[in-house]
PDB file of C-alpha atoms and ligand atoms in Angstrom:
ATOM      1  CA  MET V 844      -3.542  -5.384   4.509  1.00 85.00           C
ATOM      2  CA  PRO V 845      -0.769  -4.656   2.874  1.00 93.00           C
ATOM      3  CA  VAL V 846       1.185  -7.651   0.506  1.00 97.00           C
ATOM      4  CA  LEU V 847       4.869  -8.218   1.666  1.00 98.00           C
ATOM      5  CA  ARG V 848       7.178  -8.799  -1.952  1.00 98.00           C
ATOM      6  CA  GLN V 849      10.764  -8.179  -2.803  1.00 98.00           C
ATOM      7  CA  ALA V 850      11.671  -5.159  -4.041  1.00 98.00           C
ATOM      8  CA  ARG V 851      12.001  -4.768  -7.749  1.00 98.00           C
ATOM      9  CA  VAL V 852      14.060  -2.749  -9.847  1.00 98.00           C
ATOM     10  CA  SER V 853      11.298  -0.966 -11.310  1.00 98.00           C
ATOM     11  CA  ASP V 854       9.690   0.224  -8.047  1.00 98.00           C
ATOM     12  CA  HIS V 855      12.565   2.796  -7.745  1.00 98.00           C
ATOM     13  CA  GLY V 856      10.499   5.717  -9.362  1.00 97.00           C
ATOM     14  CA  THR V 857       7.672   4.959  -7.163  1.00 97.00           C
ATOM     15  CA  ILE V 858       9.632   4.954  -4.108  1.00 97.00           C
ATOM     16  CA  ILE V 859      11.244   8.158  -5.182  1.00 96.00           C
ATOM     17  CA  ALA V 860       7.579   9.429  -5.438  1.00 95.00           C
ATOM     18  CA  CYS V 861       7.092   8.270  -2.125  1.00 96.00           C
ATOM     19  CA  VAL V 862       9.860   9.926  -0.409  1.00 94.00           C
ATOM     20  CA  GLN V 863       8.373  13.565  -1.559  1.00 92.00           C
ATOM     21  CA  GLN V 864       4.956  12.688  -0.382  1.00 92.00           C
ATOM     22  CA  TRP V 865       5.508  11.166   2.684  1.00 94.00           C
ATOM     23  CA  TRP V 866       8.004  13.619   3.637  1.00 90.00           C
ATOM     24  CA  ALA V 867       6.542  16.876   2.342  1.00 83.00           C
ATOM     25  CA  ASP V 868       4.918  17.439   5.809  1.00 80.00           C
ATOM     26  CA  SER V 869       7.623  17.753   7.603  1.00 82.00           C
ATOM     27  CA  ARG V 870      10.504  19.001   5.327  1.00 85.00           C
ATOM     28  CA  THR V 871      11.005  21.515   2.334  1.00 88.00           C
ATOM     29  CA  PRO V 872      10.473  20.368  -1.336  1.00 86.00           C
ATOM     30  CA  ALA V 873      13.950  20.633  -1.453  1.00 88.00           C
ATOM     31  CA  GLN V 874      14.932  18.756   1.513  1.00 87.00           C
ATOM     32  CA  ALA V 875      12.455  16.001   0.589  1.00 86.00           C
ATOM     33  CA  ARG V 876      14.509  15.554  -2.636  1.00 87.00           C
ATOM     34  CA  GLU V 877      17.807  15.829  -0.919  1.00 88.00           C
ATOM     35  CA  LEU V 878      16.583  12.933   0.865  1.00 90.00           C
ATOM     36  CA  SER V 879      15.335  11.084  -2.051  1.00 91.00           C
ATOM     37  CA  LEU V 880      19.246  11.046  -2.914  1.00 93.00           C
ATOM     38  CA  LEU V 881      19.837   8.581  -0.389  1.00 95.00           C
ATOM     39  CA  LEU V 882      18.037   6.468  -2.912  1.00 97.00           C
ATOM     40  CA  PRO V 883      19.867   6.241  -6.142  1.00 97.00           C
ATOM     41  CA  LYS V 884      18.556   3.414  -8.732  1.00 98.00           C
ATOM     42  CA  LEU V 885      21.847   1.638  -7.670  1.00 98.00           C
ATOM     43  CA  PHE V 886      19.999   0.154  -4.437  1.00 98.00           C
ATOM     44  CA  LEU V 887      17.188  -1.398  -6.874  1.00 98.00           C
ATOM     45  CA  GLN V 888      19.530  -2.672  -9.266  1.00 98.00           C
ATOM     46  CA  PHE V 889      22.215  -4.510  -7.002  1.00 98.00           C
ATOM     47  CA  PHE V 890      20.052  -4.856  -3.791  1.00 98.00           C
ATOM     48  CA  SER V 891      16.204  -5.380  -4.633  1.00 98.00           C
ATOM     49  CA  GLY V 892      16.983  -9.449  -3.567  1.00 98.00           C
ATOM     50  CA  THR V 893      16.884  -7.900   0.070  1.00 98.00           C
ATOM     51  CA  SER V 894      15.087  -5.076  -0.233  1.00 98.00           C
ATOM     52  CA  LEU V 895      11.286  -5.120   0.619  1.00 98.00           C
ATOM     53  CA  VAL V 896       7.937  -3.596  -0.294  1.00 98.00           C
ATOM     54  CA  LEU V 897       4.642  -3.320   1.570  1.00 98.00           C
ATOM     55  CA  GLU V 898       2.035  -2.988  -1.100  1.00 98.00           C
ATOM     56  CA  ASP V 899      -1.870  -2.412  -1.465  1.00 95.00           C
ATOM     57  CA  GLU V 900      -3.755  -3.650  -4.400  1.00 92.00           C
ATOM     58  CA  ALA V 901      -5.463  -0.153  -4.638  1.00 92.00           C
ATOM     59  CA  ALA V 902      -3.307   2.295  -2.996  1.00 91.00           C
ATOM     60  CA  GLY V 903       0.421   0.745  -4.371  1.00 96.00           C
ATOM     61  CA  ILE V 904       3.727   1.191  -2.008  1.00 98.00           C
ATOM     62  CA  ARG V 905       2.717   1.734   1.379  1.00 98.00           C
ATOM     63  CA  ALA V 906       6.607   1.419   3.199  1.00 98.00           C
ATOM     64  CA  PHE V 907       9.668  -0.047   1.886  1.00 98.00           C
ATOM     65  CA  LEU V 908      12.860  -1.219   3.463  1.00 98.00           C
ATOM     66  CA  ILE V 909      16.118  -0.677   1.176  1.00 98.00           C
ATOM     67  CA  GLY V 910      18.693  -3.405   2.658  1.00 98.00           C
ATOM     68  CA  PHE V 911      21.741  -5.883   1.781  1.00 98.00           C
ATOM     69  CA  HIS V 912      24.213  -8.386   2.718  1.00 98.00           C
ATOM     70  CA  ALA V 913      27.436  -7.051   3.103  1.00 98.00           C
ATOM     71  CA  ALA V 914      29.688  -7.552  -0.068  1.00 98.00           C
ATOM     72  CA  ASP V 915      32.765  -7.724   2.240  1.00 98.00           C
ATOM     73  CA  ASN V 916      32.141 -10.283   4.987  1.00 98.00           C
ATOM     74  CA  ASP V 917      29.942 -13.096   5.296  1.00 98.00           C
ATOM     75  CA  GLU V 918      28.496 -12.093   8.819  1.00 98.00           C
ATOM     76  CA  GLU V 919      26.517  -8.552   8.492  1.00 98.00           C
ATOM     77  CA  ALA V 920      23.520  -7.204   6.809  1.00 98.00           C
ATOM     78  CA  TYR V 921      22.914  -3.751   6.308  1.00 98.00           C
ATOM     79  CA  ILE V 922      19.987  -1.707   6.668  1.00 98.00           C
ATOM     80  CA  HIS V 923      20.177   1.419   4.338  1.00 98.00           C
ATOM     81  CA  PHE V 924      16.655   2.910   4.354  1.00 98.00           C
ATOM     82  CA  VAL V 925      13.178   2.136   5.711  1.00 97.00           C
ATOM     83  CA  GLY V 926      10.183   4.704   4.816  1.00 97.00           C
ATOM     84  CA  VAL V 927       6.642   3.938   5.578  1.00 97.00           C
ATOM     85  CA  ASP V 928       3.553   6.094   4.495  1.00 96.00           C
ATOM     86  CA  PRO V 929       2.480   8.502   7.629  1.00 95.00           C
ATOM     87  CA  LYS V 930      -1.577   7.385   7.519  1.00 95.00           C
ATOM     88  CA  LEU V 931       0.009   3.849   8.026  1.00 96.00           C
ATOM     89  CA  ARG V 932       2.375   4.511  10.660  1.00 96.00           C
ATOM     90  CA  GLY V 933       2.186   2.740  14.135  1.00 97.00           C
ATOM     91  CA  GLN V 934       0.507  -0.203  12.859  1.00 97.00           C
ATOM     92  CA  GLY V 935       3.479  -2.334  12.532  1.00 98.00           C
ATOM     93  CA  ALA V 936       4.373  -2.060   8.920  1.00 98.00           C
ATOM     94  CA  ALA V 937       7.884  -1.088   9.610  1.00 98.00           C
ATOM     95  CA  ARG V 938       8.339  -3.785  12.293  1.00 98.00           C
ATOM     96  CA  ARG V 939       6.949  -6.857   9.607  1.00 98.00           C
ATOM     97  CA  LEU V 940       9.779  -5.206   7.391  1.00 98.00           C
ATOM     98  CA  TYR V 941      12.541  -5.702   9.639  1.00 98.00           C
ATOM     99  CA  THR V 942      11.386  -8.835  10.887  1.00 98.00           C
ATOM    100  CA  ALA V 943      11.465 -10.315   7.299  1.00 98.00           C
ATOM    101  CA  PHE V 944      14.784  -8.437   6.627  1.00 98.00           C
ATOM    102  CA  PHE V 945      16.362 -10.301   9.721  1.00 98.00           C
ATOM    103  CA  GLN V 946      14.429 -13.947   8.756  1.00 98.00           C
ATOM    104  CA  HIS V 947      16.068 -13.680   5.360  1.00 98.00           C
ATOM    105  CA  ALA V 948      19.121 -12.726   6.356  1.00 98.00           C
ATOM    106  CA  ALA V 949      19.482 -14.802   9.053  1.00 98.00           C
ATOM    107  CA  GLU V 950      18.663 -17.602   6.346  1.00 98.00           C
ATOM    108  CA  ALA V 951      21.156 -16.982   4.180  1.00 98.00           C
ATOM    109  CA  GLY V 952      23.832 -17.270   7.166  1.00 98.00           C
ATOM    110  CA  ARG V 953      24.338 -13.520   8.142  1.00 98.00           C
ATOM    111  CA  THR V 954      24.632 -13.183  12.492  1.00 98.00           C
ATOM    112  CA  GLU V 955      24.344  -9.394  12.276  1.00 98.00           C
ATOM    113  CA  VAL V 956      22.087  -6.672  11.315  1.00 98.00           C
ATOM    114  CA  ARG V 957      23.419  -2.717  11.275  1.00 98.00           C
ATOM    115  CA  ALA V 958      21.938   0.738  10.236  1.00 98.00           C
ATOM    116  CA  ILE V 959      22.439   4.261  11.561  1.00 98.00           C
ATOM    117  CA  THR V 960      20.563   7.303  11.760  1.00 97.00           C
ATOM    118  CA  SER V 961      20.917  11.132  12.346  1.00 95.00           C
ATOM    119  CA  PRO V 962      20.798  12.184  16.564  1.00 96.00           C
ATOM    120  CA  GLY V 963      18.017  14.319  15.769  1.00 94.00           C
ATOM    121  CA  ASN V 964      15.441  11.385  14.311  1.00 94.00           C
ATOM    122  CA  THR V 965      14.158  10.262  17.901  1.00 95.00           C
ATOM    123  CA  GLY V 966      11.766   8.292  16.262  1.00 95.00           C
ATOM    124  CA  SER V 967      13.513   6.171  14.218  1.00 96.00           C
ATOM    125  CA  ILE V 968      15.875   6.052  17.570  1.00 97.00           C
ATOM    126  CA  ALA V 969      13.358   4.572  19.520  1.00 97.00           C
ATOM    127  CA  PHE V 970      11.701   2.537  16.701  1.00 98.00           C
ATOM    128  CA  HIS V 971      15.445   0.498  16.570  1.00 98.00           C
ATOM    129  CA  ARG V 972      15.291   0.437  20.223  1.00 98.00           C
ATOM    130  CA  ALA V 973      12.073  -1.310  20.243  1.00 98.00           C
ATOM    131  CA  MET V 974      13.193  -3.698  17.023  1.00 98.00           C
ATOM    132  CA  GLY V 975      15.771  -5.426  19.799  1.00 98.00           C
ATOM    133  CA  PHE V 976      19.093  -3.277  18.222  1.00 98.00           C
ATOM    134  CA  SER V 977      21.656  -1.956  20.410  1.00 98.00           C
ATOM    135  CA  LEU V 978      23.426   1.677  20.373  1.00 98.00           C
ATOM    136  CA  GLU V 979      27.276   1.319  19.692  1.00 98.00           C
ATOM    137  CA  SER V 980      29.353   3.100  21.867  1.00 98.00           C
ATOM    138  CA  GLY V 981      30.519   6.560  20.147  1.00 98.00           C
ATOM    139  CA  ASP V 982      33.424   8.989  20.630  1.00 98.00           C
ATOM    140  CA  ARG V 983      30.557  11.280  22.635  1.00 97.00           C
ATOM    141  CA  GLU V 984      27.767  11.202  24.143  1.00 97.00           C
ATOM    142  CA  VAL V 985      24.469  14.239  24.268  1.00 95.00           C
ATOM    143  CA  ASP V 986      21.568  13.642  26.757  1.00 92.00           C
ATOM    144  CA  GLY V 987      23.092   9.819  27.328  1.00 92.00           C
ATOM    145  CA  LEU V 988      22.962   9.325  23.268  1.00 97.00           C
ATOM    146  CA  PRO V 989      26.422   7.607  21.786  1.00 98.00           C
ATOM    147  CA  LEU V 990      27.124   9.485  18.774  1.00 98.00           C
ATOM    148  CA  HIS V 991      29.772   8.957  16.305  1.00 98.00           C
ATOM    149  CA  SER V 992      30.976  12.719  15.192  1.00 98.00           C
ATOM    150  CA  ASP V 993      31.587  13.515  11.709  1.00 98.00           C
ATOM    151  CA  TYR V 994      30.276   9.700  10.839  1.00 98.00           C
ATOM    152  CA  ASP V 995      29.185  10.316   7.324  1.00 97.00           C
ATOM    153  CA  GLY V 996      31.645  13.640   6.877  1.00 98.00           C
ATOM    154  CA  PRO V 997      31.972  16.880   8.860  1.00 98.00           C
ATOM    155  CA  GLY V 998      29.512  17.814  10.895  1.00 97.00           C
ATOM    156  CA  LEU V 999      27.007  14.607   9.935  1.00 96.00           C
ATOM    157  CA  ASP V1000      27.030  12.395  13.605  1.00 98.00           C
ATOM    158  CA  ARG V1001      25.474   9.239  13.394  1.00 98.00           C
ATOM    159  CA  VAL V1002      23.903   6.759  15.902  1.00 98.00           C
ATOM    160  CA  CYS V1003      24.772   3.637  14.834  1.00 98.00           C
ATOM    161  CA  PHE V1004      22.756   0.317  15.793  1.00 98.00           C
ATOM    162  CA  TYR V1005      23.572  -3.096  15.843  1.00 98.00           C
ATOM    163  CA  ARG V1006      21.416  -6.493  16.368  1.00 98.00           C
ATOM    164  CA  LYS V1007      22.198  -9.988  16.755  1.00 98.00           C
ATOM    165  CA  LEU V1008      20.535 -12.568  14.733  1.00 98.00           C
ATOM    166  CA  ALA V1009      19.558 -16.133  15.285  1.00 88.00           C
ATOM    167  CA  LEU V1010      17.911 -18.650  13.130  1.00 74.00           C
TER     168      LEU V1010
HETATM  169  C1  COA M 438      10.712   5.134  11.755  1.00 64.57           C
HETATM  170  C2  COA M 438       9.361   4.681  10.832  1.00 64.57           C
HETATM  171  C3  COA M 438      10.047   3.578   9.643  1.00 64.57           C
HETATM  172  C4  COA M 438       8.692   3.500  12.099  1.00 64.57           C
HETATM  173  O1  COA M 438       7.811   2.865  11.381  1.00 64.57           O
HETATM  174  P1  COA M 438       6.101   2.057  11.602  1.00 64.57           P
HETATM  175  O2  COA M 438       5.807   1.515  10.769  1.00 64.57           O
HETATM  176  O3  COA M 438       5.097   3.664  12.245  1.00 64.57           O
HETATM  177  O4  COA M 438       6.490   1.402  13.162  1.00 64.57           O
HETATM  178  P2  COA M 438       6.091   0.084  13.574  1.00 64.57           P
HETATM  179  O5  COA M 438       4.263   0.449  13.708  1.00 64.57           O
HETATM  180  O6  COA M 438       6.312  -0.810  13.132  1.00 64.57           O
HETATM  181  O7  COA M 438       6.871   0.339  15.492  1.00 64.57           O
HETATM  182  C5  COA M 438       7.208  -0.826  15.637  1.00 64.57           C
HETATM  183  C6  COA M 438       7.870  -0.294  17.356  1.00 64.57           C
HETATM  184  O8  COA M 438       8.608   0.273  17.076  1.00 64.57           O
HETATM  185  C7  COA M 438       7.907   1.480  18.084  1.00 64.57           C
HETATM  186  N1  COA M 438       8.031   2.905  17.276  1.00 64.57           N
HETATM  187  C8  COA M 438       7.922   3.150  15.962  1.00 64.57           C
HETATM  188  N2  COA M 438       8.292   4.395  15.789  1.00 64.57           N
HETATM  189  C9  COA M 438       8.265   5.039  16.674  1.00 64.57           C
HETATM  190  C10 COA M 438       8.402   6.725  17.180  1.00 64.57           C
HETATM  191  N3  COA M 438       8.351   7.474  16.523  1.00 64.57           N
HETATM  192  N4  COA M 438       8.355   6.324  18.665  1.00 64.57           N
HETATM  193  C11 COA M 438       8.364   5.507  19.446  1.00 64.57           C
HETATM  194  N5  COA M 438       8.527   4.641  19.425  1.00 64.57           N
HETATM  195  C12 COA M 438       8.286   4.061  17.674  1.00 64.57           C
HETATM  196  C13 COA M 438       6.409   1.254  17.786  1.00 64.57           C
HETATM  197  O9  COA M 438       5.787   1.718  19.257  1.00 64.57           O
HETATM  198  C14 COA M 438       6.348  -0.298  18.018  1.00 64.57           C
HETATM  199  O10 COA M 438       7.198  -0.762  19.520  1.00 64.57           O
HETATM  200  P3  COA M 438       6.425  -2.011  19.828  1.00 64.57           P
HETATM  201  O11 COA M 438       6.323  -2.566  18.792  1.00 64.57           O
HETATM  202  O12 COA M 438       7.230  -2.757  21.102  1.00 64.57           O
HETATM  203  O13 COA M 438       5.391  -1.667  20.093  1.00 64.57           O
HETATM  204  C15 COA M 438       8.572   5.475  10.494  1.00 64.57           C
HETATM  205  O14 COA M 438       8.145   6.208  11.386  1.00 64.57           O
HETATM  206  C16 COA M 438       8.618   6.774   9.755  1.00 64.57           C
HETATM  207  O15 COA M 438       8.774   6.300   8.353  1.00 64.57           O
HETATM  208  N6  COA M 438       9.594   7.288   9.829  1.00 64.57           N
HETATM  209  C17 COA M 438       9.972   8.390   8.984  1.00 64.57           C
HETATM  210  C18 COA M 438      11.644   7.873   8.055  1.00 64.57           C
HETATM  211  C19 COA M 438      12.583   6.959   9.240  1.00 64.57           C
HETATM  212  O16 COA M 438      13.089   7.713  10.211  1.00 64.57           O
HETATM  213  N7  COA M 438      12.972   6.017   8.804  1.00 64.57           N
HETATM  214  C20 COA M 438      14.198   5.921   9.705  1.00 64.57           C
HETATM  215  C21 COA M 438      15.831   6.022   9.446  1.00 64.57           C
HETATM  216  S1  COA M 438      16.180   5.734   7.722  1.00 64.57           S
END
């Protein structure tokens, strides 16, 4: 059973290597590299205190969550990226990471968690629904899914999730 611990800045290289390995089957090497660009070192330099990893003594990091508490208000927390080793998926690893993040955020006085994903990431949408997130109304709907058009730039539509927290 992997152990849950706070992330450290020294995990950065391993996390980048994990992303490139774990997505190797579903993406080209160039796409996997592009994905790893979502995780510049700054996330671990400045948000390791709110980010988490699941670590096996033998196999090393098996899952991670990069998240933070908003600097611009006292209410929100945000989950930027979660990844689970494909061999460990479907066994509650991401649920463990999210549950710990929710608890730490609530203890710090945060009342809401937010996250986003791409409209095509059906696994992520199902996962966030299972974790109690609601989908924020968008400017249009496709197949019943509320979309925020051009959210991250031209053509980069997103689905936006929010979930209330209680202690
Ligand atoms: C999405 C992801 C993080 C889920 O991790 P996981 O460890 O397999 O998820 P868990 O086993 O903790 O599942 C928690 C709940 O979500 C549901 N769930 C998880 N993945 C799902 C999927 N692909 N389809 C449907 N439901 C899913 C589970 O059924 C479970 O529900 P339950 O507890 O009510 O039974 C993992 O598949 C992953 O790393 N995907 C690629 C990266 C990604 O898409 N990240 C999110 C966007 S940044």
